[in-house]
Structure formats: C-alpha cells, structure tokens
Coordinates of C-alpha atoms and ligand atoms in Angstrom, one line a residue:
M1 CA 15.8 22.1 -20.2
E2 CA 12.8 23.9 -18.8
I3 CA 9.3 22.5 -18.9
S4 CA 7.1 25.1 -20.4
M5 CA 4.0 25.8 -18.3
E6 CA 1.3 26.9 -20.7
E7 CA -0.9 28.1 -17.9
R8 CA 0.4 29.3 -14.6
P9 CA -1.9 28.6 -11.8
S10 CA -3.4 31.7 -10.1
S11 CA -3.0 32.2 -6.4
P12 CA -4.0 29.3 -4.3
Q13 CA -7.6 28.7 -3.3
L14 CA -8.4 29.1 0.3
L15 CA -10.3 26.4 2.1
P16 CA -12.7 28.2 4.5
V17 CA -12.3 27.4 8.2
G18 CA -14.9 27.9 10.9
A19 CA -14.5 30.4 13.8
F20 CA -12.1 29.2 16.5
D21 CA -10.4 30.1 19.8
L22 CA -6.7 29.1 19.8
I23 CA -5.0 29.0 23.1
V24 CA -1.2 29.0 22.8
F25 CA 0.7 27.8 25.9
G26 CA 4.3 29.0 25.8
A27 CA 3.1 32.2 24.0
A28 CA 6.2 34.2 24.8
G29 CA 8.5 31.5 23.6
D30 CA 10.5 31.2 20.4
L31 CA 8.1 28.9 18.5
A32 CA 5.1 31.1 19.2
L33 CA 6.9 34.3 18.3
R34 CA 8.9 33.1 15.4
K35 CA 6.4 30.8 13.7
L36 CA 2.9 30.6 15.2
V37 CA 1.8 34.2 15.5
P38 CA 3.4 35.2 12.1
S39 CA 1.7 32.2 10.4
L40 CA -1.7 33.3 11.9
F41 CA -1.1 36.8 10.7
H42 CA -0.5 35.6 7.2
R43 CA -3.6 33.5 7.2
W44 CA -5.6 36.5 8.6
R45 CA -4.2 38.7 5.9
D46 CA -5.4 36.3 3.3
G47 CA -8.9 36.5 4.8
Q48 CA -8.9 32.9 6.1
I49 CA -9.4 33.7 9.8
P50 CA -13.0 34.5 10.7
A51 CA -13.4 37.8 12.5
T52 CA -14.9 36.2 15.7
S53 CA -11.9 33.9 16.1
R54 CA -9.5 34.6 19.0
I55 CA -5.8 33.8 19.6
V56 CA -5.1 33.7 23.3
G57 CA -1.5 33.6 24.3
A58 CA -0.8 32.1 27.7
S59 CA 2.6 32.0 29.5
R60 CA 4.3 32.9 32.8
T61 CA 5.8 36.1 31.4
A62 CA 4.1 39.2 32.9
L63 CA 2.3 40.8 29.9
D64 CA -1.1 42.0 29.1
D65 CA -3.1 42.1 25.8
D66 CA -1.4 45.3 24.7
S67 CA 2.2 44.4 25.6
Y68 CA 1.7 41.0 24.0
R69 CA 0.5 42.6 20.8
A70 CA 3.6 44.8 20.9
L71 CA 5.9 41.9 21.6
T72 CA 4.5 39.8 18.7
L73 CA 4.9 42.8 16.3
E74 CA 8.5 43.4 17.4
S75 CA 9.2 39.6 17.0
F76 CA 7.6 39.5 13.5
K77 CA 9.9 42.3 12.4
K78 CA 12.9 40.5 13.9
F79 CA 12.2 37.1 12.4
H80 CA 10.9 38.3 9.0
P81 CA 13.3 41.0 8.2
G82 CA 12.7 40.7 4.5
E83 CA 9.0 41.3 4.7
A84 CA 7.5 44.8 4.8
I85 CA 4.8 44.9 7.3
D86 CA 1.9 47.4 7.3
E87 CA 1.5 48.3 10.9
K88 CA -2.1 49.3 10.4
E89 CA -2.8 45.9 9.1
W90 CA -1.0 44.4 12.1
R91 CA -3.1 46.4 14.5
A92 CA -6.3 45.2 12.8
F93 CA -5.0 41.6 13.1
S94 CA -3.9 42.0 16.7
K95 CA -7.5 42.9 17.8
Q96 CA -8.0 39.2 17.7
L97 CA -4.9 38.6 19.8
F98 CA -5.2 38.3 23.6
Y99 CA -3.0 37.3 26.5
V100 CA -3.3 35.7 29.9
E101 CA -0.5 35.4 32.4
L102 CA -0.6 31.7 33.5
D103 CA 1.6 29.1 35.0
A104 CA 0.4 26.1 33.1
L105 CA 1.7 23.7 35.8
D106 CA 0.0 25.4 38.6
G107 CA -3.7 24.4 38.8
G108 CA -4.6 27.6 40.6
S109 CA -6.4 30.8 39.9
D110 CA -4.6 31.6 36.6
W111 CA -6.8 29.0 35.0
K112 CA -9.9 30.8 36.1
A113 CA -8.6 34.0 34.4
L114 CA -8.1 32.0 31.2
G115 CA -11.6 30.6 31.5
D116 CA -13.0 34.1 32.0
K117 CA -11.1 35.4 29.0
L118 CA -12.4 32.6 26.8
G119 CA -15.9 33.2 28.1
D120 CA -18.7 32.1 26.0
M121 CA -17.5 30.2 22.9
A122 CA -20.8 29.1 21.4
G123 CA -20.3 27.6 18.0
K124 CA -16.5 28.0 18.1
Q125 CA -13.9 25.3 17.8
R126 CA -11.5 25.3 20.8
I127 CA -7.9 24.5 20.2
F128 CA -5.0 24.2 22.7
Y129 CA -1.5 24.5 21.3
L130 CA 1.3 23.3 23.6
A131 CA 4.4 25.2 22.5
L132 CA 6.1 23.8 25.6
P133 CA 8.6 21.1 26.5
P134 CA 7.0 17.7 26.2
G135 CA 7.7 16.8 29.8
L136 CA 4.9 19.3 30.7
Y137 CA 2.2 17.9 28.3
G138 CA 0.6 15.5 30.8
D139 CA 0.3 18.1 33.6
V140 CA -1.0 20.8 31.3
C141 CA -3.7 18.4 29.9
R142 CA -4.8 17.5 33.4
N143 CA -5.0 21.2 34.3
I144 CA -7.0 22.0 31.2
D145 CA -9.4 19.3 32.2
A146 CA -9.6 20.2 35.9
A147 CA -10.3 23.8 35.0
G148 CA -13.3 22.6 32.9
L149 CA -11.8 24.2 29.7
K150 CA -12.0 21.1 27.5
T151 CA -15.2 21.7 25.7
P152 CA -16.7 18.9 23.6
G153 CA -14.6 18.3 20.5
A154 CA -11.8 20.5 21.7
R155 CA -8.4 19.7 20.1
I156 CA -4.9 19.7 21.3
V157 CA -1.7 20.3 19.3
L158 CA 1.6 18.9 20.4
E159 CA 5.0 19.8 19.2
K160 CA 7.7 17.3 18.7
P161 CA 9.6 15.7 20.3
I162 CA 7.0 13.4 21.7
G163 CA 9.3 11.9 24.4
H164 CA 12.9 11.0 23.9
D165 CA 12.5 7.3 23.4
L166 CA 9.6 4.8 23.1
L167 CA 9.0 4.5 26.8
S168 CA 8.8 8.3 27.4
A169 CA 6.7 8.7 24.3
R170 CA 4.2 6.2 25.6
A171 CA 4.0 8.0 28.9
V172 CA 3.4 11.4 27.1
N173 CA 0.8 9.7 24.8
D174 CA -0.9 8.1 27.8
A175 CA -1.1 11.3 29.8
V176 CA -2.5 13.3 26.9
G177 CA -4.7 10.4 25.9
A178 CA -6.3 10.4 29.4
V179 CA -7.9 13.8 28.6
F180 CA -8.1 13.9 24.8
A181 CA -9.2 11.2 22.3
E182 CA -6.8 10.2 19.6
D183 CA -8.8 12.1 16.9
E184 CA -8.5 15.2 19.0
I185 CA -4.7 15.1 19.2
F186 CA -2.7 16.8 16.5
R187 CA 1.0 15.8 16.7
I188 CA 3.0 18.2 14.6
D189 CA 5.8 17.2 12.3
H190 CA 6.2 20.5 10.5
Y191 CA 7.8 18.7 7.5
L192 CA 4.4 17.3 6.6
G193 CA 3.2 20.9 6.1
K194 CA 5.8 21.7 3.6
E195 CA 4.6 22.3 0.1
T196 CA 7.2 20.0 -1.5
V197 CA 6.5 17.2 1.0
Q198 CA 2.9 17.3 0.1
N199 CA 3.8 17.2 -3.5
L200 CA 5.6 13.8 -2.9
I201 CA 2.2 12.2 -2.7
V202 CA 0.9 13.9 -5.8
L203 CA 4.0 13.2 -7.8
R204 CA 4.0 9.5 -6.9
F205 CA 0.3 8.7 -7.2
M206 CA -1.1 11.2 -9.7
N207 CA 1.3 10.5 -12.5
S208 CA 1.0 7.0 -14.0
L209 CA 4.7 7.3 -15.1
F210 CA 6.1 6.5 -11.7
E211 CA 4.2 3.7 -10.0
P212 CA 5.3 0.9 -12.4
V213 CA 9.0 1.7 -11.8
W214 CA 8.7 2.6 -8.1
N215 CA 10.1 -0.6 -6.7
A216 CA 13.2 -2.8 -6.4
N217 CA 13.0 -3.9 -10.1
A218 CA 13.9 -0.4 -11.3
I219 CA 15.3 1.5 -8.3
D220 CA 18.8 1.0 -7.1
H221 CA 18.6 3.1 -3.9
V222 CA 17.1 6.2 -2.3
E223 CA 18.9 9.0 -0.6
I224 CA 17.3 11.5 1.8
T225 CA 19.4 14.4 2.9
V226 CA 18.4 17.2 5.3
A227 CA 21.5 19.4 5.6
E228 CA 21.5 22.6 7.6
T229 CA 24.1 25.3 7.9
I230 CA 22.9 26.5 11.4
G231 CA 24.7 25.2 14.5
A232 CA 23.1 23.5 17.4
G233 CA 24.7 25.5 20.3
G234 CA 21.9 28.0 20.6
R235 CA 19.4 25.4 21.8
A236 CA 22.0 23.4 23.7
G237 CA 19.7 22.7 26.6
Y238 CA 17.4 20.6 24.5
Y239 CA 19.7 19.6 21.7
D240 CA 22.5 18.2 23.7
S241 CA 20.1 15.7 25.3
A242 CA 18.6 14.8 21.9
G243 CA 21.2 14.8 19.1
A244 CA 20.6 14.5 15.3
L245 CA 19.1 11.1 15.4
R246 CA 16.3 12.0 17.8
D247 CA 15.9 15.6 16.7
M248 CA 15.6 14.9 12.9
V249 CA 15.7 11.3 11.9
Q250 CA 13.0 10.0 14.3
N251 CA 10.5 12.4 12.8
H252 CA 11.3 14.4 9.7
L253 CA 13.5 12.0 7.8
L254 CA 11.4 8.9 8.7
Q255 CA 8.2 10.8 7.6
L256 CA 9.9 11.5 4.3
L257 CA 11.0 7.9 4.0
C258 CA 7.4 6.8 4.6
L259 CA 6.0 9.0 1.9
V260 CA 8.5 7.7 -0.6
A261 CA 8.2 4.1 0.4
M262 CA 4.5 3.6 1.3
E263 CA 2.1 1.6 -0.8
P264 CA -0.5 3.6 -2.7
P265 CA -3.3 4.5 -0.2
F266 CA -6.8 3.9 -1.6
D267 CA -7.8 7.5 -0.7
L268 CA -6.4 10.5 1.0
E269 CA -8.3 10.2 4.2
S270 CA -6.0 10.7 7.2
D271 CA -6.2 7.2 8.5
T272 CA -5.7 5.6 5.1
V273 CA -2.5 7.4 4.6
R274 CA -1.3 6.9 8.2
D275 CA -2.0 3.2 8.0
E276 CA 0.3 3.0 5.0
K277 CA 3.0 5.0 6.6
L278 CA 2.8 2.8 9.7
K279 CA 3.3 -0.4 7.7
V280 CA 6.6 1.1 6.4
L281 CA 7.8 2.0 9.8
R282 CA 7.0 -1.5 11.0
A283 CA 8.9 -3.0 8.1
L284 CA 12.1 -1.2 8.9
R285 CA 14.8 -3.7 9.6
P286 CA 16.1 -3.2 13.2
I287 CA 19.7 -1.9 13.4
T288 CA 21.5 -3.9 16.1
A289 CA 24.8 -4.0 17.9
Q290 CA 26.0 -6.3 15.1
S291 CA 24.9 -4.1 12.2
V292 CA 25.3 -0.6 13.7
R293 CA 28.8 0.1 12.5
E294 CA 28.1 -0.9 9.0
A295 CA 24.6 0.8 8.9
S296 CA 25.1 4.1 10.7
V297 CA 27.6 7.0 11.2
R298 CA 27.4 9.7 13.9
G299 CA 29.4 12.9 13.6
Q300 CA 30.0 16.1 15.5
Y301 CA 31.1 19.3 14.0
G302 CA 34.4 20.9 15.0
P303 CA 35.5 24.4 14.3
G304 CA 35.3 25.5 10.7
A305 CA 33.5 28.1 8.6
S306 CA 29.9 28.8 7.9
D307 CA 28.7 31.4 5.3
G308 CA 32.2 32.7 5.1
A309 CA 32.7 33.3 8.8
A310 CA 34.7 31.3 11.2
V311 CA 32.6 29.3 13.6
K312 CA 33.2 27.3 16.8
G313 CA 32.8 23.6 17.0
Y314 CA 29.8 22.2 18.9
A315 CA 31.7 21.3 22.0
E316 CA 33.3 24.7 22.1
E317 CA 29.9 26.3 21.8
L318 CA 28.8 24.4 24.8
D319 CA 32.1 24.9 26.5
K320 CA 32.2 21.4 27.7
P321 CA 33.0 18.0 26.2
T322 CA 30.0 16.3 24.8
A323 CA 29.4 13.1 22.9
T324 CA 26.1 14.2 21.3
E325 CA 26.0 13.8 17.5
T326 CA 25.2 16.8 15.3
F327 CA 25.3 14.5 12.2
A328 CA 23.7 11.2 11.6
A329 CA 23.7 8.9 8.6
V330 CA 21.8 5.7 8.6
K331 CA 21.3 2.9 6.0
A332 CA 17.7 1.8 6.4
N333 CA 16.3 -1.3 4.8
I334 CA 12.6 -1.9 4.4
D335 CA 11.8 -5.6 4.6
N336 CA 8.9 -5.9 2.3
W337 CA 8.4 -7.1 -1.3
R338 CA 8.6 -3.7 -2.9
W339 CA 11.9 -2.6 -1.4
K340 CA 13.8 -5.8 -1.2
G341 CA 17.5 -5.0 -1.5
V342 CA 16.9 -1.3 -2.0
P343 CA 18.7 0.7 0.7
F344 CA 17.4 4.1 1.9
Y345 CA 20.4 6.2 2.9
L346 CA 19.4 8.9 5.3
R347 CA 21.7 11.7 6.5
T348 CA 21.2 15.0 8.4
G349 CA 23.5 17.4 10.1
K350 CA 24.0 20.8 11.5
R351 CA 26.8 23.1 10.2
M352 CA 27.0 21.4 6.9
G353 CA 28.4 23.0 3.7
A354 CA 25.0 24.2 2.4
R355 CA 21.3 24.1 3.4
R356 CA 19.7 21.4 1.3
S357 CA 16.9 19.0 1.9
E358 CA 16.2 16.6 -0.9
V359 CA 15.1 13.1 -1.8
I360 CA 17.0 11.4 -4.6
V361 CA 15.6 8.3 -6.2
Q362 CA 18.4 6.6 -8.1
F363 CA 17.3 4.2 -10.8
K364 CA 19.3 1.1 -11.9
D365 CA 21.9 1.2 -14.6
V366 CA 20.6 0.4 -18.0
A367 CA 20.5 -3.4 -18.5
H368 CA 22.9 -3.2 -21.5
A369 CA 25.0 -0.1 -22.2
L370 CA 25.5 0.6 -25.9
V371 CA 28.6 2.6 -25.1
A372 CA 31.6 1.7 -23.0
S373 CA 30.8 1.7 -19.3
G374 CA 32.3 4.8 -17.7
A375 CA 31.7 6.8 -20.9
D376 CA 31.3 10.5 -20.2
G377 CA 27.7 11.4 -19.5
L378 CA 26.5 7.8 -18.9
Q379 CA 24.8 7.8 -15.5
P380 CA 21.7 6.2 -14.1
S381 CA 18.5 8.2 -14.2
R382 CA 17.7 10.0 -11.0
L383 CA 14.7 11.8 -9.7
V384 CA 15.6 14.6 -7.4
I385 CA 12.9 16.1 -5.3
R386 CA 14.2 19.3 -3.7
L387 CA 12.3 20.2 -0.6
Q388 CA 14.2 23.4 0.2
P389 CA 15.6 25.8 -0.8
D390 CA 14.9 26.2 -4.5
E391 CA 11.9 23.9 -4.3
G392 CA 11.4 21.7 -7.3
V393 CA 11.7 18.4 -9.1
K394 CA 14.4 17.3 -11.5
L395 CA 14.5 14.2 -13.6
L396 CA 18.1 13.7 -14.6
L397 CA 18.5 11.8 -17.9
V398 CA 21.2 10.8 -20.3
T399 CA 20.8 12.6 -23.7
K400 CA 22.8 12.9 -26.8
D401 CA 24.9 16.0 -26.9
P402 CA 23.6 17.7 -30.0
G403 CA 25.9 18.2 -33.0
P404 CA 28.2 16.2 -35.2
G405 CA 31.2 14.3 -33.9
G406 CA 29.8 11.0 -32.9
M407 CA 27.7 9.8 -30.0
R408 CA 28.6 12.0 -27.1
L409 CA 26.4 11.7 -24.0
R410 CA 25.3 14.4 -21.7
Y411 CA 23.5 14.1 -18.3
V412 CA 20.9 16.8 -18.1
P413 CA 17.9 17.7 -15.9
L414 CA 14.3 18.0 -16.9
N415 CA 13.7 20.8 -14.5
L416 CA 10.5 21.8 -12.8
S417 CA 11.5 24.8 -10.6
Y418 CA 8.7 25.9 -8.4
A419 CA 9.9 29.5 -8.5
D420 CA 9.7 29.5 -12.3
A421 CA 6.5 27.5 -12.6
F422 CA 4.3 28.9 -9.9
S423 CA 3.7 32.5 -9.0
A424 CA 2.0 31.8 -5.7
R425 CA 3.7 32.5 -2.4
Y426 CA 4.2 29.2 -0.5
P427 CA 2.7 29.4 2.9
D428 CA 5.0 28.4 5.8
A429 CA 4.4 24.9 6.9
Y430 CA 2.8 26.2 10.1
E431 CA 0.2 28.2 8.2
R432 CA -1.0 25.0 6.5
L433 CA -0.8 23.0 9.7
L434 CA -2.7 25.5 11.9
M435 CA -5.5 25.7 9.4
A436 CA -5.6 21.9 9.1
V437 CA -6.1 21.7 12.9
V438 CA -9.0 24.1 12.7
R439 CA -10.6 22.0 9.9
G440 CA -9.9 18.8 11.9
D441 CA -7.8 17.3 9.1
L442 CA -5.5 14.8 10.8
A443 CA -3.7 13.7 7.6
L444 CA -0.8 16.0 8.1
F445 CA -0.2 14.9 11.7
M446 CA 1.3 11.9 13.3
R447 CA -0.8 9.2 14.9
R448 CA 0.3 7.7 18.2
D449 CA 1.3 4.3 16.6
E450 CA 3.4 6.0 14.0
V451 CA 5.4 8.0 16.6
E452 CA 5.9 4.9 18.7
A453 CA 7.0 2.7 15.8
A454 CA 9.5 5.4 14.8
W455 CA 10.9 5.5 18.3
Q456 CA 11.1 1.8 18.4
W457 CA 13.4 1.7 15.4
V458 CA 15.4 4.7 16.6
D459 CA 15.8 3.3 20.1
G460 CA 17.5 0.2 18.5
I461 CA 20.1 2.5 16.9
Q462 CA 20.5 4.5 20.1
A463 CA 21.0 1.4 22.1
A464 CA 23.6 0.0 19.7
W465 CA 25.4 3.3 19.7
S466 CA 25.5 3.4 23.5
K467 CA 27.3 0.0 23.4
D468 CA 29.6 0.9 20.6
E469 CA 32.9 2.4 21.6
T470 CA 33.3 4.4 18.4
P471 CA 32.8 8.1 19.3
A472 CA 31.0 10.6 17.0
H473 CA 33.4 11.3 14.1
K474 CA 34.5 14.9 13.9
Y475 CA 33.8 16.9 10.8
A476 CA 34.8 20.5 10.2
A477 CA 31.9 23.0 10.3
G478 CA 30.9 23.9 6.7
T479 CA 31.6 20.5 5.2
D480 CA 29.4 17.6 4.2
G481 CA 29.9 15.6 7.4
P482 CA 32.4 13.0 8.4
V483 CA 34.2 11.0 5.7
Q484 CA 32.8 7.8 7.3
A485 CA 29.4 8.7 5.8
A486 CA 30.9 8.6 2.3
M487 CA 32.6 5.3 3.3
M488 CA 29.3 3.8 4.3
L489 CA 28.0 4.1 0.8
D490 CA 31.4 3.3 -0.8
R491 CA 31.3 -0.1 0.9
D492 CA 28.1 -0.7 -1.1
G493 CA 29.7 0.5 -4.3
R494 CA 27.7 3.8 -4.2
A495 CA 28.2 7.4 -3.5
W496 CA 26.0 10.3 -2.2
F497 CA 24.8 12.2 -5.2
D498 CA 25.7 15.8 -4.8
G499 CA 25.5 16.9 -8.4
A500 CA 21.9 18.1 -8.6
Ligands
BG6_601 C1 13.3 21.0 13.9 C2 14.5 20.6 14.6 O1 12.3 20.1 14.1 O2 13.5 21.2 12.5 C3 15.6 21.6 14.3 O3 14.3 20.5 16.0 C4 15.8 21.9 12.9 O4 16.8 21.2 14.9 C5 14.5 22.2 12.2 O5 16.7 23.0 12.7 C6 14.6 22.2 10.7 O6 13.4 22.7 10.1 P1 13.5 23.4 8.7 O7 12.0 23.6 8.4 O8 14.3 24.6 8.8 O9 14.1 22.4 7.7

C-alpha cells in the first residue's frame, strides 16, 4: 500500500552559512579523503560554501597545495565510483583547498607555516577538525593554543571515539576543555546527521498520532538493529582494541535509543534536546555481573560468505587469536515511568547477512482477539523506521484480506519509501554536520555529559564481560549473528523481527 504524495517537495532549501576557514588535521587520512573533502565538494557544488572560505588540509604527508588537490580528486573518484565528476568543476572547487605539511604533535615551526597560510581571517569563522586518533586530541589542542591560532569563537570538531572508557573520555574532554569552551566543541556522532535519524524527532513529535501511544501502556518492546556486511579486519589496529560495543553501541545505537525514548523536548534548541537525551542515558539500568549473561551477547564472525564471495573469519583476517567481539546484542531497560517493563533490544554486527539499520517499535497484542490466537496474519502492529538502505517508514497493520471466503487476515505495510516520496538527493551525514558546525548548531553533536553517561553504562557491560568466562560466540560470516542473540529474546517470549 503506497501513501500517495500529492505534492512532492522540491529540492531542499539551503541554509546560508558565513565564510569560514576549516583546518583539517589528518588531511591525508581515510576520513578526510573518503568523507570530509567529498562532503565539502557537494556543499560547494550546491552553492553553500562562500567563495572566501578556505579548507586547509594539514598532515605529516609531504604534499603541497597542488598535489593535495590531485590526491583529493583521485580519492573522490575511488570512493564515489558511481558519481560522474566534472573535473572543471572540481578544479574550481579546489581553488579553495590548501595544504600544509605539519606534525600536529610537534609544537615547532610547522605551526608557524599554518599560521602564515591562514593569515588574516577577519570576519571568518575558524574551525579545527581533528580527523586523528583521540589519544592526540589534547596535545593538538595545546599546540593550537600555543601557536596562537585559536581565534575568539574558534570551534573544534572531534571524531568518535572520545576515549575507550569513562576515565579516558574524561581525560580527553578535560584536555580539550582546557583550550576550548564546551559550546565551541563539536563531538561528532555521524548517525545524528543522517536524514532518517533526524526524521525520528519529526515523526515522533510532529504527528499527534504517536505520542499518546509512545509508552509502556501500548508498546511491548523496541528493537534497534545496525547490521553491516563489511568486515572489521581492515581497521584492525583500532577495531581490535574497541569491539562492537565500544565502536557502535556506546555511540550510534545509544543515540538512536535516546531519540526513541526521550521525553518531548519543549523546543529544538541544542541543549533542550541534549538534556532530554541525557536523562535517558542516566535512566539506563546498569548491566552487572549478575545480569550480563541474561542481558547481553557478544559474538565474533568466523569464515563464511559475504555478497556471494567466501570471506575469512575475523581472527583469520588478523592472523592471530582475538577475543574482540564483532557482534553485540544488549537488552537495555530504561528505569523511568514511560518505559517501565519495555525492553530495548540493541544489536549490531559486522559481516552480517545484509546491511540494515532500523528501529522497530512493536506495539502490544490487541487486548482481546476476535479470531483464534495464532490465526494467519494476526500480528501486533509495528512501526519500522528504516535508516539505511532504502530509507523509509513502515507501519505494519493487520487488515482484512479482500474478497469473499470469510475473515482472512493479512499483515501489510503502510509504506513511506523515501525514494518514492522525495525526489531530493540526501546529503551524506557529514555534509549536514559540517555545515552545522559552521552555523554553530550544536544540536547534532554530543555534549560532554552525554558521552560520559554513555561510557558509564557501557563500562558496566565491559567490566561484567571481562569477569564472565563465556567467550564471544562464533557466527558464520554472512549470517545474522550468533544464535544466542535469538535465545536472549526467546527467553522473554519474543523474537527479532526480520520481516519488514
Ligand atoms: C563508524 C564505525 O562509526 O560507523 C564503523 O566506527 C562503522 O565501524 C560505521 O562501520 C558505520 O557507519 P554507517 O554510516 O556506514 O552506518
């Protein structure tokens, strides 16, 4: 069943941004080449980047302006093979692209070269983007300050992970906070920049239909799944010391949980929304050594198949035994009035059967079924918010199968497919986030207390895991994770919903 859209919205309106100088540390690294520069190009092509703005790449790699421009173009083609690029256009864009060879940890003369390159910046917003490992954030901030480059109101953008536990996150936040004020710090969780994640707020709070039933009276449970088909071996250096819980649950999945579970904010100002998210994080029931087996599952992929090709297991990719989990499932309980008795089941994994990120809100069974329970088609209503791919929202309902022959039931979706309903191209999350930094809009970024509250909860699970002798359960690459994740729900008389 398709919702008819009488009027398709035209292309999105652009919010103008002021002129800026963006200094990207780690400019020759994967994130800068794969995401940041291409995102800036797209914003430039849409006319959103003022002509006097500059993007200054900084890294230890020996390059100059011209060779950096060539490298970014080459990388764009590599990472966006499906997108035709007009090289004349790229050349025009790259006039705003510069490069400084700089060791961000060495407080020496490289910084003077950066200062000279930036020169006079009257009237321009200065932004430092640290596309670097978080262990370096404090030193780089100190060097920015010592070199006199932190102009009034300058902003800093930090990539996740902020630390690898509460203690190290505090140390990073303290070190950065010694140079930048909290409202100058933009901590990225790129999920918050995704179109469909933003839509969660609109869907919940701008439709009067949902709020009256958005609670324990009507909702049975919520599932949040972020499944990936890619493996983890390519980033083993980082990933093997992190694992799925730290890499995905601490940030992306908990942010999604917050947006689904938070109380209605009284406006959309950044601190109003972040205050509400923080209350959810603080209400998460700690998972302890006593509850960890019943409330969590960790898994690690073994050999299997992905996209039709045989692939190695995680340990084989690393060529050494490793206990790191590439899959995590957690049953989260939010101890507040609204969510009493409503579990939030979270799961994420690498090398799963299909790439799929979605939130499923499962409503309770009808109070009194007019047909025999177990009748074909009789299922609880579900709201499925598909974040990627095939972005959209489905409301799954029981209807009467048309035609004679008695009361046959059919479970069908009311389907809002973004691809069918909207003609606009969806900007990559980084495009939205970068422009939000320039505008100074903190709503899409994590505040210090949010990050730390999330770590506190995750640290509890991590500590319980380290005491628990159960190793990560093996699952074959290309499947939906270890069977223990299904058993976790089965014990509660539930099952993951994979039928959307
Ligand atoms: C990153 C994680 O934050 O998010 C990666 O470090 C993961 O391990 C990625 O692959 C997933 O992002 P997306 O946008 O592809 O869902």
